[in-house]
Amino acid sequence: MEKPIIYTFKTSNRMLDTEYIVTDKKTGYRKKIRYIEGEKSLDPEKQSKYAVPQRLHISNRRIAVTDPLLIEFLEQLPHFKDKPYNDFRAFWREDKKSIAKDNLIKEDLILDAKILVRKNEGVNLISSAYLLIGQDAFSLSTDEVKDRLYKIATNNPEKVKKAFNNESSKYKIITANALYNKILEISIGNLSMMWYGGGEIYSVDKGKDVFDEFSNYLGTKDGLGLLQAITTQLQDVNPTMKIEDNFTLLEGVGEKTAKNLYTLGFSTFKQLSESTTEEILKKAEEKEINLGVKDFDKIIEQAKIKSEENN
């Protein structure tokens, strides 16, 4: 068997037509070429009258080709390039070293995602799983949930890592926790978020996802009161659960600075209000974190006000 040539495509899960009009490099004229497995020519005039072209399915960005006629066909197409190219239709020949490197990177991502699944338990696992598999997260056993997430991690590790790690998912996880612990419930018809066994607290227009919309609302200034009420109840049922205050509500604190403050160990307005600029900068220096802010005095004052409001 001949050694295959590997072609890598810019995008996956696409269908490639096997009939094209191309420019003949020798004559400069336009001509039709058509690849059909089993035929001996790309010239439709020289192919069997019963020959029927079939599109090629590119499932994982790469195809290994040994058929000389298919190689000839592919390398005449306008989207064939000598090297990686930004056009989403582009494809190129690949070498073993770059394939091996890509495979290792992919395997590392899969491993990292599976470790996240394995080390999480209980409500933290279930609430993150809700973002990936929906209501099944509440009805399946822990082993069944992890099995489902392992399968997702194999195919889409970034999606799994985002569900567990991404700061933007925090409010979705809080909402999922509240649903899991029967603090909240979604109405029949999926148009309202309600206190469990109680009244409506948030509604959406038909066609919108109440879970997503409500979670996003919790991260706004208007949703702060509800967020505090929900997190207080969550901490009553699960005292070890880590829920951070939204530092981006403080003037001068963006998402990056908020994330860095969480990394330094500040998770609530109260903790931040009891610190000083010097202490914060010292912690940042010790962990080699660039906060992007050198004076936290006004931020600390705002945190003190927020902390008093919460109490």
PDB file of C-alpha atoms in Angstrom:
ATOM      1  CA  MET A   1       0.000   0.000   0.000  1.00  0.00           C
ATOM      2  CA  GLU A   2       1.290   3.446  -0.964  1.00  0.00           C
ATOM      3  CA  LYS A   3       2.138   5.911   1.760  1.00  0.00           C
ATOM      4  CA  PRO A   4      -0.898   8.245   2.152  1.00  0.00           C
ATOM      5  CA  ILE A   5      -0.709  11.993   1.727  1.00  0.00           C
ATOM      6  CA  ILE A   6      -2.436  13.886   4.526  1.00  0.00           C
ATOM      7  CA  TYR A   7      -4.520  16.936   3.675  1.00  0.00           C
ATOM      8  CA  THR A   8      -5.634  19.261   6.465  1.00  0.00           C
ATOM      9  CA  PHE A   9      -8.699  21.445   6.006  1.00  0.00           C
ATOM     10  CA  LYS A  10      -9.285  24.785   7.724  1.00  0.00           C
ATOM     11  CA  THR A  11     -12.734  23.671   8.897  1.00  0.00           C
ATOM     12  CA  SER A  12     -14.216  20.300   9.824  1.00  0.00           C
ATOM     13  CA  ASN A  13     -17.575  18.663   9.164  1.00  0.00           C
ATOM     14  CA  ARG A  14     -17.856  19.933   5.622  1.00  0.00           C
ATOM     15  CA  MET A  15     -18.733  18.393   2.275  1.00  0.00           C
ATOM     16  CA  LEU A  16     -16.313  18.873  -0.626  1.00  0.00           C
ATOM     17  CA  ASP A  17     -17.704  18.930  -4.142  1.00  0.00           C
ATOM     18  CA  THR A  18     -15.905  16.586  -6.570  1.00  0.00           C
ATOM     19  CA  GLU A  19     -16.760  18.564  -9.696  1.00  0.00           C
ATOM     20  CA  TYR A  20     -15.088  21.924 -10.358  1.00  0.00           C
ATOM     21  CA  ILE A  21     -14.255  24.411 -13.090  1.00  0.00           C
ATOM     22  CA  VAL A  22     -10.528  25.154 -12.832  1.00  0.00           C
ATOM     23  CA  THR A  23      -7.861  26.962 -14.832  1.00  0.00           C
ATOM     24  CA  ASP A  24      -5.508  24.680 -16.752  1.00  0.00           C
ATOM     25  CA  LYS A  25      -2.000  25.736 -15.689  1.00  0.00           C
ATOM     26  CA  LYS A  26      -0.516  24.764 -19.072  1.00  0.00           C
ATOM     27  CA  THR A  27      -3.044  26.363 -21.460  1.00  0.00           C
ATOM     28  CA  GLY A  28      -4.599  29.025 -19.238  1.00  0.00           C
ATOM     29  CA  TYR A  29      -8.065  27.903 -20.347  1.00  0.00           C
ATOM     30  CA  ARG A  30     -10.918  26.999 -18.042  1.00  0.00           C
ATOM     31  CA  LYS A  31     -11.895  23.344 -17.890  1.00  0.00           C
ATOM     32  CA  LYS A  32     -14.127  21.012 -15.920  1.00  0.00           C
ATOM     33  CA  ILE A  33     -12.592  18.327 -13.738  1.00  0.00           C
ATOM     34  CA  ARG A  34     -14.521  15.648 -11.909  1.00  0.00           C
ATOM     35  CA  TYR A  35     -13.306  13.009  -9.473  1.00  0.00           C
ATOM     36  CA  ILE A  36     -15.208   9.738  -9.274  1.00  0.00           C
ATOM     37  CA  GLU A  37     -13.752   6.783  -7.429  1.00  0.00           C
ATOM     38  CA  GLY A  38     -12.854   3.953  -9.830  1.00  0.00           C
ATOM     39  CA  GLU A  39     -12.542   6.165 -12.911  1.00  0.00           C
ATOM     40  CA  LYS A  40      -9.167   6.654 -14.629  1.00  0.00           C
ATOM     41  CA  SER A  41      -9.499  10.307 -15.642  1.00  0.00           C
ATOM     42  CA  LEU A  42     -10.680  13.643 -14.257  1.00  0.00           C
ATOM     43  CA  ASP A  43     -12.061  14.572 -17.677  1.00  0.00           C
ATOM     44  CA  PRO A  44     -15.838  13.990 -17.644  1.00  0.00           C
ATOM     45  CA  GLU A  45     -15.683  13.226 -21.389  1.00  0.00           C
ATOM     46  CA  LYS A  46     -13.449  10.229 -20.666  1.00  0.00           C
ATOM     47  CA  GLN A  47     -15.521   8.881 -17.791  1.00  0.00           C
ATOM     48  CA  SER A  48     -18.290   6.294 -17.937  1.00  0.00           C
ATOM     49  CA  LYS A  49     -21.681   7.720 -18.869  1.00  0.00           C
ATOM     50  CA  TYR A  50     -23.042   5.990 -15.779  1.00  0.00           C
ATOM     51  CA  ALA A  51     -20.503   7.659 -13.452  1.00  0.00           C
ATOM     52  CA  VAL A  52     -22.117   9.668 -10.672  1.00  0.00           C
ATOM     53  CA  PRO A  53     -20.065  12.187  -8.641  1.00  0.00           C
ATOM     54  CA  GLN A  54     -20.302  12.015  -4.842  1.00  0.00           C
ATOM     55  CA  ARG A  55     -19.187  14.684  -2.420  1.00  0.00           C
ATOM     56  CA  LEU A  56     -16.295  13.997  -0.015  1.00  0.00           C
ATOM     57  CA  HIS A  57     -17.091  14.261   3.704  1.00  0.00           C
ATOM     58  CA  ILE A  58     -14.326  15.934   5.730  1.00  0.00           C
ATOM     59  CA  SER A  59     -15.168  14.962   9.313  1.00  0.00           C
ATOM     60  CA  ASN A  60     -12.079  15.722  11.410  1.00  0.00           C
ATOM     61  CA  ARG A  61     -10.282  18.327   9.293  1.00  0.00           C
ATOM     62  CA  ARG A  62      -7.987  15.699   7.783  1.00  0.00           C
ATOM     63  CA  ILE A  63      -8.146  13.065   5.055  1.00  0.00           C
ATOM     64  CA  ALA A  64      -5.469  10.520   4.130  1.00  0.00           C
ATOM     65  CA  VAL A  65      -5.289   9.985   0.386  1.00  0.00           C
ATOM     66  CA  THR A  66      -3.544   7.186  -1.568  1.00  0.00           C
ATOM     67  CA  ASP A  67      -5.524   7.412  -4.821  1.00  0.00           C
ATOM     68  CA  PRO A  68      -3.281   9.287  -7.342  1.00  0.00           C
ATOM     69  CA  LEU A  69      -6.327  10.577  -9.226  1.00  0.00           C
ATOM     70  CA  LEU A  70      -7.847  12.092  -6.068  1.00  0.00           C
ATOM     71  CA  ILE A  71      -4.480  13.700  -5.253  1.00  0.00           C
ATOM     72  CA  GLU A  72      -4.376  15.165  -8.764  1.00  0.00           C
ATOM     73  CA  PHE A  73      -7.945  16.443  -8.357  1.00  0.00           C
ATOM     74  CA  LEU A  74      -7.384  18.023  -4.933  1.00  0.00           C
ATOM     75  CA  GLU A  75      -4.210  19.837  -5.939  1.00  0.00           C
ATOM     76  CA  GLN A  76      -5.915  21.498  -8.893  1.00  0.00           C
ATOM     77  CA  LEU A  77      -8.623  23.084  -6.749  1.00  0.00           C
ATOM     78  CA  PRO A  78      -8.441  26.844  -6.061  1.00  0.00           C
ATOM     79  CA  HIS A  79      -8.602  26.287  -2.291  1.00  0.00           C
ATOM     80  CA  PHE A  80      -5.486  24.089  -2.205  1.00  0.00           C
ATOM     81  CA  LYS A  81      -2.609  26.044  -0.627  1.00  0.00           C
ATOM     82  CA  ASP A  82       1.100  25.483  -0.046  1.00  0.00           C
ATOM     83  CA  LYS A  83       0.694  26.298   3.661  1.00  0.00           C
ATOM     84  CA  PRO A  84      -2.042  27.050   6.245  1.00  0.00           C
ATOM     85  CA  TYR A  85      -4.331  29.845   5.069  1.00  0.00           C
ATOM     86  CA  ASN A  86      -7.147  31.821   6.708  1.00  0.00           C
ATOM     87  CA  ASP A  87      -9.818  31.148   4.058  1.00  0.00           C
ATOM     88  CA  PHE A  88     -12.319  28.757   5.691  1.00  0.00           C
ATOM     89  CA  ARG A  89     -12.371  26.679   2.478  1.00  0.00           C
ATOM     90  CA  ALA A  90      -8.588  26.289   2.359  1.00  0.00           C
ATOM     91  CA  PHE A  91      -6.699  23.008   2.715  1.00  0.00           C
ATOM     92  CA  TRP A  92      -3.045  21.987   2.397  1.00  0.00           C
ATOM     93  CA  ARG A  93      -0.628  19.066   2.585  1.00  0.00           C
ATOM     94  CA  GLU A  94       0.422  18.220   6.127  1.00  0.00           C
ATOM     95  CA  ASP A  95       3.651  16.789   7.475  1.00  0.00           C
ATOM     96  CA  LYS A  96       4.038  14.212  10.243  1.00  0.00           C
ATOM     97  CA  LYS A  97       5.646  16.582  12.762  1.00  0.00           C
ATOM     98  CA  SER A  98       2.846  19.124  12.707  1.00  0.00           C
ATOM     99  CA  ILE A  99       0.211  16.374  12.858  1.00  0.00           C
ATOM    100  CA  ALA A 100       1.923  14.841  15.897  1.00  0.00           C
ATOM    101  CA  LYS A 101       2.122  18.241  17.600  1.00  0.00           C
ATOM    102  CA  ASP A 102      -1.571  18.955  16.935  1.00  0.00           C
ATOM    103  CA  ASN A 103      -2.528  15.523  18.253  1.00  0.00           C
ATOM    104  CA  LEU A 104      -0.551  16.055  21.469  1.00  0.00           C
ATOM    105  CA  ILE A 105      -2.151  19.453  22.041  1.00  0.00           C
ATOM    106  CA  LYS A 106      -5.593  17.952  21.489  1.00  0.00           C
ATOM    107  CA  GLU A 107      -4.895  15.042  23.863  1.00  0.00           C
ATOM    108  CA  ASP A 108      -3.665  17.466  26.549  1.00  0.00           C
ATOM    109  CA  LEU A 109      -6.878  19.487  26.229  1.00  0.00           C
ATOM    110  CA  ILE A 110      -8.966  16.335  26.527  1.00  0.00           C
ATOM    111  CA  LEU A 111      -6.989  15.191  29.574  1.00  0.00           C
ATOM    112  CA  ASP A 112      -7.366  18.595  31.294  1.00  0.00           C
ATOM    113  CA  ALA A 113     -11.121  18.556  30.673  1.00  0.00           C
ATOM    114  CA  LYS A 114     -11.497  15.022  32.035  1.00  0.00           C
ATOM    115  CA  ILE A 115      -9.491  15.900  35.156  1.00  0.00           C
ATOM    116  CA  LEU A 116     -11.926  18.768  35.789  1.00  0.00           C
ATOM    117  CA  VAL A 117     -14.833  16.341  35.527  1.00  0.00           C
ATOM    118  CA  ARG A 118     -13.161  13.769  37.758  1.00  0.00           C
ATOM    119  CA  LYS A 119     -12.185  16.117  40.598  1.00  0.00           C
ATOM    120  CA  ASN A 120     -15.594  17.804  40.902  1.00  0.00           C
ATOM    121  CA  GLU A 121     -18.354  16.216  42.963  1.00  0.00           C
ATOM    122  CA  GLY A 122     -21.823  16.946  44.255  1.00  0.00           C
ATOM    123  CA  VAL A 123     -23.517  20.233  43.524  1.00  0.00           C
ATOM    124  CA  ASN A 124     -20.492  21.757  41.757  1.00  0.00           C
ATOM    125  CA  LEU A 125     -20.388  18.826  39.331  1.00  0.00           C
ATOM    126  CA  ILE A 126     -24.140  18.779  38.771  1.00  0.00           C
ATOM    127  CA  SER A 127     -24.483  22.536  38.264  1.00  0.00           C
ATOM    128  CA  SER A 128     -21.658  22.638  35.714  1.00  0.00           C
ATOM    129  CA  ALA A 129     -23.053  19.520  34.049  1.00  0.00           C
ATOM    130  CA  TYR A 130     -26.379  21.330  33.699  1.00  0.00           C
ATOM    131  CA  LEU A 131     -24.659  23.781  31.343  1.00  0.00           C
ATOM    132  CA  LEU A 132     -23.609  20.836  29.153  1.00  0.00           C
ATOM    133  CA  ILE A 133     -26.415  18.268  29.284  1.00  0.00           C
ATOM    134  CA  GLY A 134     -29.400  20.207  30.638  1.00  0.00           C
ATOM    135  CA  GLN A 135     -32.034  18.706  32.954  1.00  0.00           C
ATOM    136  CA  ASP A 136     -30.472  15.220  32.701  1.00  0.00           C
ATOM    137  CA  ALA A 137     -27.828  16.469  35.144  1.00  0.00           C
ATOM    138  CA  PHE A 138     -30.460  16.392  37.912  1.00  0.00           C
ATOM    139  CA  SER A 139     -31.830  12.902  37.200  1.00  0.00           C
ATOM    140  CA  LEU A 140     -28.693  10.887  36.395  1.00  0.00           C
ATOM    141  CA  SER A 141     -26.354   9.317  38.963  1.00  0.00           C
ATOM    142  CA  THR A 142     -22.914  10.872  39.521  1.00  0.00           C
ATOM    143  CA  ASP A 143     -21.248   8.096  37.512  1.00  0.00           C
ATOM    144  CA  GLU A 144     -23.713   8.567  34.645  1.00  0.00           C
ATOM    145  CA  VAL A 145     -23.143  12.325  34.635  1.00  0.00           C
ATOM    146  CA  LYS A 146     -19.367  11.902  34.557  1.00  0.00           C
ATOM    147  CA  ASP A 147     -19.628   9.326  31.791  1.00  0.00           C
ATOM    148  CA  ARG A 148     -21.641  11.793  29.694  1.00  0.00           C
ATOM    149  CA  LEU A 149     -19.161  14.604  30.383  1.00  0.00           C
ATOM    150  CA  TYR A 150     -16.170  12.389  29.528  1.00  0.00           C
ATOM    151  CA  LYS A 151     -17.728  11.756  26.114  1.00  0.00           C
ATOM    152  CA  ILE A 152     -18.261  15.473  25.578  1.00  0.00           C
ATOM    153  CA  ALA A 153     -14.672  16.156  26.701  1.00  0.00           C
ATOM    154  CA  THR A 154     -13.351  13.722  24.112  1.00  0.00           C
ATOM    155  CA  ASN A 155     -15.081  15.587  21.286  1.00  0.00           C
ATOM    156  CA  ASN A 156     -15.094  19.135  22.642  1.00  0.00           C
ATOM    157  CA  PRO A 157     -12.723  19.639  25.606  1.00  0.00           C
ATOM    158  CA  GLU A 158     -12.899  23.445  25.400  1.00  0.00           C
ATOM    159  CA  LYS A 159     -16.670  23.340  25.941  1.00  0.00           C
ATOM    160  CA  VAL A 160     -16.219  21.296  29.128  1.00  0.00           C
ATOM    161  CA  LYS A 161     -13.431  23.535  30.459  1.00  0.00           C
ATOM    162  CA  LYS A 162     -15.561  26.614  29.832  1.00  0.00           C
ATOM    163  CA  ALA A 163     -18.477  25.150  31.787  1.00  0.00           C
ATOM    164  CA  PHE A 164     -16.261  24.596  34.841  1.00  0.00           C
ATOM    165  CA  ASN A 165     -13.833  27.519  34.625  1.00  0.00           C
ATOM    166  CA  ASN A 166     -15.151  30.450  32.644  1.00  0.00           C
ATOM    167  CA  GLU A 167     -16.009  33.472  34.778  1.00  0.00           C
ATOM    168  CA  SER A 168     -18.946  34.254  32.474  1.00  0.00           C
ATOM    169  CA  SER A 169     -20.499  30.906  33.459  1.00  0.00           C
ATOM    170  CA  LYS A 170     -20.543  31.791  37.158  1.00  0.00           C
ATOM    171  CA  TYR A 171     -24.112  33.098  37.213  1.00  0.00           C
ATOM    172  CA  LYS A 172     -25.357  30.124  35.211  1.00  0.00           C
ATOM    173  CA  ILE A 173     -23.768  27.832  37.781  1.00  0.00           C
ATOM    174  CA  ILE A 174     -25.447  29.783  40.605  1.00  0.00           C
ATOM    175  CA  THR A 175     -28.802  29.468  38.814  1.00  0.00           C
ATOM    176  CA  ALA A 176     -28.232  25.746  38.220  1.00  0.00           C
ATOM    177  CA  ASN A 177     -27.295  25.298  41.889  1.00  0.00           C
ATOM    178  CA  ALA A 178     -30.492  27.046  42.936  1.00  0.00           C
ATOM    179  CA  LEU A 179     -32.577  24.826  40.663  1.00  0.00           C
ATOM    180  CA  TYR A 180     -30.786  21.717  41.939  1.00  0.00           C
ATOM    181  CA  ASN A 181     -31.374  22.691  45.588  1.00  0.00           C
ATOM    182  CA  LYS A 182     -35.051  23.554  44.931  1.00  0.00           C
ATOM    183  CA  ILE A 183     -34.607  27.226  45.686  1.00  0.00           C
ATOM    184  CA  LEU A 184     -35.767  28.144  42.182  1.00  0.00           C
ATOM    185  CA  GLU A 185     -37.906  26.452  39.564  1.00  0.00           C
ATOM    186  CA  ILE A 186     -38.712  27.155  35.932  1.00  0.00           C
ATOM    187  CA  SER A 187     -42.377  27.542  35.068  1.00  0.00           C
ATOM    188  CA  ILE A 188     -44.276  25.315  32.664  1.00  0.00           C
ATOM    189  CA  GLY A 189     -43.650  26.778  29.239  1.00  0.00           C
ATOM    190  CA  ASN A 190     -40.137  27.959  30.218  1.00  0.00           C
ATOM    191  CA  LEU A 191     -41.103  31.633  30.281  1.00  0.00           C
ATOM    192  CA  SER A 192     -40.610  32.414  33.988  1.00  0.00           C
ATOM    193  CA  MET A 193     -38.134  31.847  36.798  1.00  0.00           C
ATOM    194  CA  MET A 194     -39.908  31.308  40.121  1.00  0.00           C
ATOM    195  CA  TRP A 195     -39.113  30.747  43.758  1.00  0.00           C
ATOM    196  CA  TYR A 196     -39.634  27.031  44.372  1.00  0.00           C
ATOM    197  CA  GLY A 197     -43.301  26.637  45.305  1.00  0.00           C
ATOM    198  CA  GLY A 198     -43.688  30.402  45.220  1.00  0.00           C
ATOM    199  CA  GLY A 199     -44.201  33.344  42.889  1.00  0.00           C
ATOM    200  CA  GLU A 200     -42.616  34.539  39.682  1.00  0.00           C
ATOM    201  CA  ILE A 201     -39.448  36.606  40.008  1.00  0.00           C
ATOM    202  CA  TYR A 202     -38.355  36.964  36.380  1.00  0.00           C
ATOM    203  CA  SER A 203     -39.968  36.413  32.978  1.00  0.00           C
ATOM    204  CA  VAL A 204     -38.860  36.396  29.339  1.00  0.00           C
ATOM    205  CA  ASP A 205     -40.503  36.792  25.958  1.00  0.00           C
ATOM    206  CA  LYS A 206     -41.429  33.692  23.998  1.00  0.00           C
ATOM    207  CA  GLY A 207     -38.457  32.308  22.104  1.00  0.00           C
ATOM    208  CA  LYS A 208     -35.871  33.359  24.697  1.00  0.00           C
ATOM    209  CA  ASP A 209     -34.136  30.983  27.098  1.00  0.00           C
ATOM    210  CA  VAL A 210     -35.274  31.842  30.629  1.00  0.00           C
ATOM    211  CA  PHE A 211     -32.279  30.065  32.190  1.00  0.00           C
ATOM    212  CA  ASP A 212     -29.725  32.070  30.177  1.00  0.00           C
ATOM    213  CA  GLU A 213     -31.593  35.372  30.458  1.00  0.00           C
ATOM    214  CA  PHE A 214     -32.089  35.048  34.219  1.00  0.00           C
ATOM    215  CA  SER A 215     -28.445  34.057  34.762  1.00  0.00           C
ATOM    216  CA  ASN A 216     -27.275  37.105  32.800  1.00  0.00           C
ATOM    217  CA  TYR A 217     -29.642  39.294  34.831  1.00  0.00           C
ATOM    218  CA  LEU A 218     -28.024  38.122  38.086  1.00  0.00           C
ATOM    219  CA  GLY A 219     -24.748  39.619  36.878  1.00  0.00           C
ATOM    220  CA  THR A 220     -26.226  43.097  36.448  1.00  0.00           C
ATOM    221  CA  LYS A 221     -26.684  45.902  38.945  1.00  0.00           C
ATOM    222  CA  ASP A 222     -30.478  45.438  38.833  1.00  0.00           C
ATOM    223  CA  GLY A 223     -30.114  41.738  39.596  1.00  0.00           C
ATOM    224  CA  LEU A 224     -27.816  42.214  42.599  1.00  0.00           C
ATOM    225  CA  GLY A 225     -30.601  41.947  45.172  1.00  0.00           C
ATOM    226  CA  LEU A 226     -31.844  38.643  43.751  1.00  0.00           C
ATOM    227  CA  LEU A 227     -28.285  37.365  43.515  1.00  0.00           C
ATOM    228  CA  GLN A 228     -27.706  38.050  47.193  1.00  0.00           C
ATOM    229  CA  ALA A 229     -30.999  36.418  48.191  1.00  0.00           C
ATOM    230  CA  ILE A 230     -30.213  33.292  46.175  1.00  0.00           C
ATOM    231  CA  THR A 231     -26.591  32.978  47.300  1.00  0.00           C
ATOM    232  CA  THR A 232     -27.618  33.410  50.948  1.00  0.00           C
ATOM    233  CA  GLN A 233     -30.017  30.464  50.622  1.00  0.00           C
ATOM    234  CA  LEU A 234     -27.417  28.431  48.741  1.00  0.00           C
ATOM    235  CA  GLN A 235     -24.861  28.956  51.477  1.00  0.00           C
ATOM    236  CA  ASP A 236     -27.453  27.857  54.037  1.00  0.00           C
ATOM    237  CA  VAL A 237     -27.867  24.498  52.271  1.00  0.00           C
ATOM    238  CA  ASN A 238     -24.198  24.203  51.286  1.00  0.00           C
ATOM    239  CA  PRO A 239     -21.948  26.253  53.611  1.00  0.00           C
ATOM    240  CA  THR A 240     -18.757  25.153  51.810  1.00  0.00           C
ATOM    241  CA  MET A 241     -19.926  26.425  48.451  1.00  0.00           C
ATOM    242  CA  LYS A 242     -17.718  29.210  47.124  1.00  0.00           C
ATOM    243  CA  ILE A 243     -19.730  32.109  45.711  1.00  0.00           C
ATOM    244  CA  GLU A 244     -17.990  35.363  44.877  1.00  0.00           C
ATOM    245  CA  ASP A 245     -19.423  38.868  44.903  1.00  0.00           C
ATOM    246  CA  ASN A 246     -19.459  40.577  41.526  1.00  0.00           C
ATOM    247  CA  PHE A 247     -16.514  42.983  41.741  1.00  0.00           C
ATOM    248  CA  THR A 248     -17.268  44.420  38.284  1.00  0.00           C
ATOM    249  CA  LEU A 249     -20.111  46.321  39.958  1.00  0.00           C
ATOM    250  CA  LEU A 250     -17.401  48.509  41.503  1.00  0.00           C
ATOM    251  CA  GLU A 251     -16.378  51.525  39.440  1.00  0.00           C
ATOM    252  CA  GLY A 252     -12.908  51.046  37.972  1.00  0.00           C
ATOM    253  CA  VAL A 253     -12.984  47.229  38.121  1.00  0.00           C
ATOM    254  CA  GLY A 254     -13.230  45.376  34.836  1.00  0.00           C
ATOM    255  CA  GLU A 255     -13.570  41.637  34.307  1.00  0.00           C
ATOM    256  CA  LYS A 256      -9.787  41.093  34.180  1.00  0.00           C
ATOM    257  CA  THR A 257      -9.152  42.983  37.435  1.00  0.00           C
ATOM    258  CA  ALA A 258     -12.058  41.179  39.129  1.00  0.00           C
ATOM    259  CA  LYS A 259     -10.660  37.806  38.071  1.00  0.00           C
ATOM    260  CA  ASN A 260      -7.228  38.774  39.412  1.00  0.00           C
ATOM    261  CA  LEU A 261      -8.725  39.818  42.746  1.00  0.00           C
ATOM    262  CA  TYR A 262     -10.466  36.415  43.004  1.00  0.00           C
ATOM    263  CA  THR A 263      -7.098  34.790  42.264  1.00  0.00           C
ATOM    264  CA  LEU A 264      -5.540  36.779  45.134  1.00  0.00           C
ATOM    265  CA  GLY A 265      -8.121  35.315  47.509  1.00  0.00           C
ATOM    266  CA  PHE A 266     -10.697  38.121  47.647  1.00  0.00           C
ATOM    267  CA  SER A 267     -14.166  36.718  47.041  1.00  0.00           C
ATOM    268  CA  THR A 268     -16.549  39.122  48.819  1.00  0.00           C
ATOM    269  CA  PHE A 269     -17.079  42.855  49.156  1.00  0.00           C
ATOM    270  CA  LYS A 270     -16.482  42.461  52.908  1.00  0.00           C
ATOM    271  CA  GLN A 271     -13.030  40.927  52.409  1.00  0.00           C
ATOM    272  CA  LEU A 272     -12.070  43.642  49.941  1.00  0.00           C
ATOM    273  CA  SER A 273     -13.379  46.417  52.202  1.00  0.00           C
ATOM    274  CA  GLU A 274     -11.187  45.185  55.073  1.00  0.00           C
ATOM    275  CA  SER A 275      -8.000  45.338  53.004  1.00  0.00           C
ATOM    276  CA  THR A 276      -5.777  48.247  51.905  1.00  0.00           C
ATOM    277  CA  THR A 277      -4.147  49.242  48.625  1.00  0.00           C
ATOM    278  CA  GLU A 278      -0.742  48.293  50.051  1.00  0.00           C
ATOM    279  CA  GLU A 279      -1.907  44.810  51.075  1.00  0.00           C
ATOM    280  CA  ILE A 280      -3.541  44.161  47.704  1.00  0.00           C
ATOM    281  CA  LEU A 281      -0.478  45.295  45.738  1.00  0.00           C
ATOM    282  CA  LYS A 282       1.804  43.217  47.967  1.00  0.00           C
ATOM    283  CA  LYS A 283      -0.248  40.075  47.338  1.00  0.00           C
ATOM    284  CA  ALA A 284      -0.216  40.811  43.624  1.00  0.00           C
ATOM    285  CA  GLU A 285       3.549  41.251  43.638  1.00  0.00           C
ATOM    286  CA  GLU A 286       4.054  37.976  45.511  1.00  0.00           C
ATOM    287  CA  LYS A 287       1.949  36.097  42.922  1.00  0.00           C
ATOM    288  CA  GLU A 288       3.412  38.093  40.018  1.00  0.00           C
ATOM    289  CA  ILE A 289      -0.021  39.325  38.926  1.00  0.00           C
ATOM    290  CA  ASN A 290      -0.444  42.616  37.064  1.00  0.00           C
ATOM    291  CA  LEU A 291      -3.692  44.079  38.410  1.00  0.00           C
ATOM    292  CA  GLY A 292      -3.741  47.044  36.046  1.00  0.00           C
ATOM    293  CA  VAL A 293      -4.760  49.271  38.989  1.00  0.00           C
ATOM    294  CA  LYS A 294      -2.336  50.954  41.382  1.00  0.00           C
ATOM    295  CA  ASP A 295      -4.726  52.749  43.736  1.00  0.00           C
ATOM    296  CA  PHE A 296      -7.546  50.716  45.278  1.00  0.00           C
ATOM    297  CA  ASP A 297      -8.653  53.269  47.884  1.00  0.00           C
ATOM    298  CA  LYS A 298     -11.836  54.307  46.011  1.00  0.00           C
ATOM    299  CA  ILE A 299     -12.580  50.701  45.092  1.00  0.00           C
ATOM    300  CA  ILE A 300     -12.216  49.663  48.743  1.00  0.00           C
ATOM    301  CA  GLU A 301     -14.626  52.449  49.791  1.00  0.00           C
ATOM    302  CA  GLN A 302     -17.191  51.220  47.261  1.00  0.00           C
ATOM    303  CA  ALA A 303     -16.721  47.631  48.493  1.00  0.00           C
ATOM    304  CA  LYS A 304     -17.382  48.834  52.060  1.00  0.00           C
ATOM    305  CA  ILE A 305     -20.685  50.409  50.950  1.00  0.00           C
ATOM    306  CA  LYS A 306     -21.702  47.241  49.059  1.00  0.00           C
ATOM    307  CA  SER A 307     -20.819  45.107  52.049  1.00  0.00           C
ATOM    308  CA  GLU A 308     -22.996  47.256  54.349  1.00  0.00           C
ATOM    309  CA  GLU A 309     -25.872  47.104  51.838  1.00  0.00           C
ATOM    310  CA  ASN A 310     -25.655  43.316  51.800  1.00  0.00           C
ATOM    311  CA  ASN A 311     -25.905  43.163  55.566  1.00  0.00           C
TER     312      ASN A 311
END
